[in-house]
mmCIF file of C-alpha atoms and ligand atoms in Angstrom:
data_model
loop_
_atom_site.group_PDB
_atom_site.id
_atom_site.type_symbol
_atom_site.label_atom_id
_atom_site.label_comp_id
_atom_site.label_asym_id
_atom_site.label_seq_id
_atom_site.Cartn_x
_atom_site.Cartn_y
_atom_site.Cartn_z
ATOM 1 C CA UNK A 1 167.770 84.706 117.560
ATOM 2 C CA UNK A 2 166.342 81.992 115.685
ATOM 3 C CA UNK A 3 163.486 80.511 117.858
ATOM 4 C CA UNK A 4 164.008 76.817 118.621
ATOM 5 C CA UNK A 5 160.964 74.871 118.644
ATOM 6 C CA UNK A 6 161.413 74.058 122.276
ATOM 7 C CA UNK A 7 164.272 74.484 124.738
ATOM 8 C CA UNK A 8 164.115 71.905 127.822
ATOM 9 C CA UNK A 9 165.016 73.915 130.798
ATOM 10 C CA UNK A 10 165.167 72.686 134.541
ATOM 11 C CA UNK A 11 165.671 73.267 138.254
ATOM 12 C CA UNK A 12 169.212 72.729 139.544
ATOM 13 C CA UNK A 13 168.527 69.076 140.410
ATOM 14 C CA UNK A 14 166.365 68.416 137.209
ATOM 15 C CA UNK A 15 163.194 67.372 139.065
ATOM 16 C CA UNK A 16 160.944 70.216 137.621
ATOM 17 C CA UNK A 17 161.564 70.755 133.563
ATOM 18 C CA UNK A 18 159.777 72.909 131.418
ATOM 19 C CA UNK A 19 159.908 73.929 127.765
ATOM 20 C CA UNK A 20 160.762 77.357 126.598
ATOM 21 C CA UNK A 21 159.417 78.201 123.025
ATOM 22 C CA UNK A 22 159.902 81.887 122.375
ATOM 23 C CA UNK A 23 162.761 84.324 123.409
ATOM 24 C CA UNK A 24 162.232 86.309 126.772
ATOM 25 C CA UNK A 25 160.847 89.828 127.255
ATOM 26 C CA UNK A 26 163.819 90.953 129.282
ATOM 27 C CA UNK A 27 166.220 89.895 132.065
ATOM 28 C CA UNK A 28 166.677 91.792 135.350
ATOM 29 C CA UNK A 29 168.518 91.608 138.736
ATOM 30 C CA UNK A 30 166.074 92.099 141.774
ATOM 31 C CA UNK A 31 167.967 92.844 145.029
ATOM 32 C CA UNK A 32 164.600 92.811 147.088
ATOM 33 C CA UNK A 33 164.493 91.110 150.309
ATOM 34 C CA UNK A 34 161.978 88.589 149.135
ATOM 35 C CA UNK A 35 163.967 87.689 146.300
ATOM 36 C CA UNK A 36 167.050 87.488 148.588
ATOM 37 C CA UNK A 37 165.142 85.048 150.679
ATOM 38 C CA UNK A 38 163.714 83.022 147.834
ATOM 39 C CA UNK A 39 166.873 82.597 146.079
ATOM 40 C CA UNK A 40 168.963 82.295 149.128
ATOM 41 C CA UNK A 41 171.336 84.790 147.324
ATOM 42 C CA UNK A 42 172.522 88.424 147.542
ATOM 43 C CA UNK A 43 170.065 89.035 144.600
ATOM 44 C CA UNK A 44 167.717 87.447 141.991
ATOM 45 C CA UNK A 45 169.110 87.026 138.456
ATOM 46 C CA UNK A 46 165.797 86.434 136.416
ATOM 47 C CA UNK A 47 164.343 86.290 132.741
ATOM 48 C CA UNK A 48 160.835 87.383 132.230
ATOM 49 C CA UNK A 49 158.899 85.459 129.522
ATOM 50 C CA UNK A 50 155.399 85.653 128.473
ATOM 51 C CA UNK A 51 153.456 82.870 130.180
ATOM 52 C CA UNK A 52 152.540 81.663 126.758
ATOM 53 C CA UNK A 53 156.327 81.155 125.790
ATOM 54 C CA UNK A 54 156.708 78.538 128.913
ATOM 55 C CA UNK A 55 155.223 75.079 128.888
ATOM 56 C CA UNK A 56 155.282 73.835 132.556
ATOM 57 C CA UNK A 57 153.632 70.602 131.865
ATOM 58 C CA UNK A 58 153.341 68.577 135.399
ATOM 59 C CA UNK A 59 153.456 71.087 137.923
ATOM 60 C CA UNK A 60 153.064 68.601 140.842
ATOM 61 C CA UNK A 61 157.040 68.648 141.560
ATOM 62 C CA UNK A 62 156.775 72.684 142.236
ATOM 63 C CA UNK A 63 155.744 74.195 145.516
ATOM 64 C CA UNK A 64 154.115 77.460 144.755
ATOM 65 C CA UNK A 65 154.281 79.977 147.664
ATOM 66 C CA UNK A 66 152.828 83.485 148.022
ATOM 67 C CA UNK A 67 155.277 86.033 150.087
ATOM 68 C CA UNK A 68 153.071 89.027 150.077
ATOM 69 C CA UNK A 69 149.431 89.976 149.819
ATOM 70 C CA UNK A 70 147.891 90.441 147.363
ATOM 71 C CA UNK A 71 149.220 87.326 145.543
ATOM 72 C CA UNK A 72 150.794 88.806 142.551
ATOM 73 C CA UNK A 73 153.809 86.662 142.542
ATOM 74 C CA UNK A 74 153.826 82.918 142.813
ATOM 75 C CA UNK A 75 157.057 81.724 143.642
ATOM 76 C CA UNK A 76 157.761 77.982 142.796
ATOM 77 C CA UNK A 77 160.420 76.054 144.036
ATOM 78 C CA UNK A 78 161.414 72.244 143.355
ATOM 79 C CA UNK A 79 160.087 69.886 146.009
ATOM 80 C CA UNK A 80 163.111 67.701 145.560
ATOM 81 C CA UNK A 81 166.160 70.213 145.587
ATOM 82 C CA UNK A 82 164.142 73.269 147.149
ATOM 83 C CA UNK A 83 165.759 75.789 144.621
ATOM 84 C CA UNK A 84 163.711 78.341 142.662
ATOM 85 C CA UNK A 85 162.154 76.676 139.800
ATOM 86 C CA UNK A 86 159.939 79.326 138.302
ATOM 87 C CA UNK A 87 157.701 82.477 139.298
ATOM 88 C CA UNK A 88 154.415 83.407 137.889
ATOM 89 C CA UNK A 89 153.257 86.629 137.866
ATOM 90 C CA UNK A 90 149.810 88.064 137.269
ATOM 91 C CA UNK A 91 149.585 91.800 137.122
ATOM 92 C CA UNK A 92 146.250 93.183 136.284
ATOM 93 C CA UNK A 93 146.008 94.491 132.705
ATOM 94 C CA UNK A 94 149.226 92.763 131.519
ATOM 95 C CA UNK A 95 149.798 89.281 129.905
ATOM 96 C CA UNK A 96 150.586 86.646 132.331
ATOM 97 C CA UNK A 97 154.334 86.153 132.840
ATOM 98 C CA UNK A 98 156.597 83.407 133.902
ATOM 99 C CA UNK A 99 159.760 84.355 135.674
ATOM 100 C CA UNK A 100 162.821 81.760 135.393
ATOM 101 C CA UNK A 101 165.964 82.195 137.388
ATOM 102 C CA UNK A 102 168.907 82.270 134.902
ATOM 103 C CA UNK A 103 170.410 79.547 136.519
ATOM 104 C CA UNK A 104 167.795 77.173 135.434
ATOM 105 C CA UNK A 105 168.228 78.328 131.579
ATOM 106 C CA UNK A 106 170.154 75.614 129.422
ATOM 107 C CA UNK A 107 170.245 77.801 126.243
ATOM 108 C CA UNK A 108 172.636 80.848 126.191
ATOM 109 C CA UNK A 109 170.576 82.403 123.410
ATOM 110 C CA UNK A 110 167.681 82.727 125.854
ATOM 111 C CA UNK A 111 169.930 84.855 128.241
ATOM 112 C CA UNK A 112 169.944 88.587 127.217
ATOM 113 C CA UNK A 113 172.195 90.942 128.890
ATOM 114 C CA UNK A 114 170.423 92.187 132.043
ATOM 115 C CA UNK A 115 168.535 95.268 131.645
ATOM 116 C CA UNK A 116 168.645 96.868 135.203
ATOM 117 C CA UNK A 117 169.115 96.208 138.935
ATOM 118 C CA UNK A 118 166.122 96.936 140.929
ATOM 119 C CA UNK A 119 165.579 97.474 144.638
ATOM 120 C CA UNK A 120 169.102 98.171 144.831
ATOM 121 C CA UNK A 121 168.750 100.084 147.969
ATOM 122 C CA UNK A 122 168.020 96.644 149.744
ATOM 123 C CA UNK A 123 171.429 95.246 148.304
ATOM 124 C CA UNK A 124 173.651 93.360 150.553
ATOM 125 C CA UNK A 125 176.562 93.753 148.372
ATOM 126 C CA UNK A 126 177.490 96.497 145.581
ATOM 127 C CA UNK A 127 177.539 95.374 142.001
ATOM 128 C CA UNK A 128 180.036 97.448 139.716
ATOM 129 C CA UNK A 129 178.811 96.339 136.077
ATOM 130 C CA UNK A 130 177.652 99.419 134.616
ATOM 131 C CA UNK A 131 174.037 98.277 134.454
ATOM 132 C CA UNK A 132 171.466 100.664 135.600
ATOM 133 C CA UNK A 133 170.412 100.728 139.352
ATOM 134 C CA UNK A 134 167.101 101.604 140.686
ATOM 135 C CA UNK A 135 166.371 102.498 144.213
ATOM 136 C CA UNK A 136 163.125 102.274 146.121
ATOM 137 C CA UNK A 137 159.726 100.911 145.548
ATOM 138 C CA UNK A 138 158.373 103.096 142.944
ATOM 139 C CA UNK A 139 161.601 103.540 140.579
ATOM 140 C CA UNK A 140 162.089 99.738 140.749
ATOM 141 C CA UNK A 141 158.233 98.861 139.793
ATOM 142 C CA UNK A 142 158.578 101.580 137.116
ATOM 143 C CA UNK A 143 161.927 100.306 135.619
ATOM 144 C CA UNK A 144 160.570 96.796 135.750
ATOM 145 C CA UNK A 145 157.148 97.744 134.305
ATOM 146 C CA UNK A 146 158.767 100.067 131.632
ATOM 147 C CA UNK A 147 161.255 97.249 130.444
ATOM 148 C CA UNK A 148 158.291 94.849 130.459
ATOM 149 C CA UNK A 149 156.020 97.157 128.296
ATOM 150 C CA UNK A 150 158.878 97.847 125.903
ATOM 151 C CA UNK A 151 159.688 93.993 125.603
ATOM 152 C CA UNK A 152 156.109 93.233 125.080
ATOM 153 C CA UNK A 153 155.320 95.938 122.454
ATOM 154 C CA UNK A 154 158.691 95.999 120.576
ATOM 155 C CA UNK A 155 159.924 92.550 121.115
ATOM 156 C CA UNK A 156 163.462 91.635 122.557
HETATM 157 ZN ZN1 LIG B 1 165.071 70.562 141.584
HETATM 158 ZN ZN1 LIG B 2 162.806 90.960 144.191
#
């Protein structure tokens, strides 16, 4: 895609907004129970960006929570609508990442086909979409990690 200078994206109520300045690394569906809880949905539909591609600006409207130790994922929801806004991921040895719920992305060019379903063993409903499904912790982490490395190295 032609990289626009900045696409303004926001949470459903618009209270939290941020600029996306580069294409995503990849998109995935996560069925883990934490994502179910955080998104109040059967699974999360998320788009992964390098943190350097997302300008958050004023973060005072975001309530960041850690659901699991060690804190690898900081899940931020809007203080006004309580819906997911952004998630920050800090994995050792990896560039910092920002995960944006697909719902919060206003520009279709920033929404690639989803690469995979992960933690599919935790699903609350079957999804019949022909996209690869990974079950269990290790295969799911590996699927996420390998899409990430591929996206970071070869671009998306
Ligand atoms: Zn909001
Ligand atoms: Zn998850």
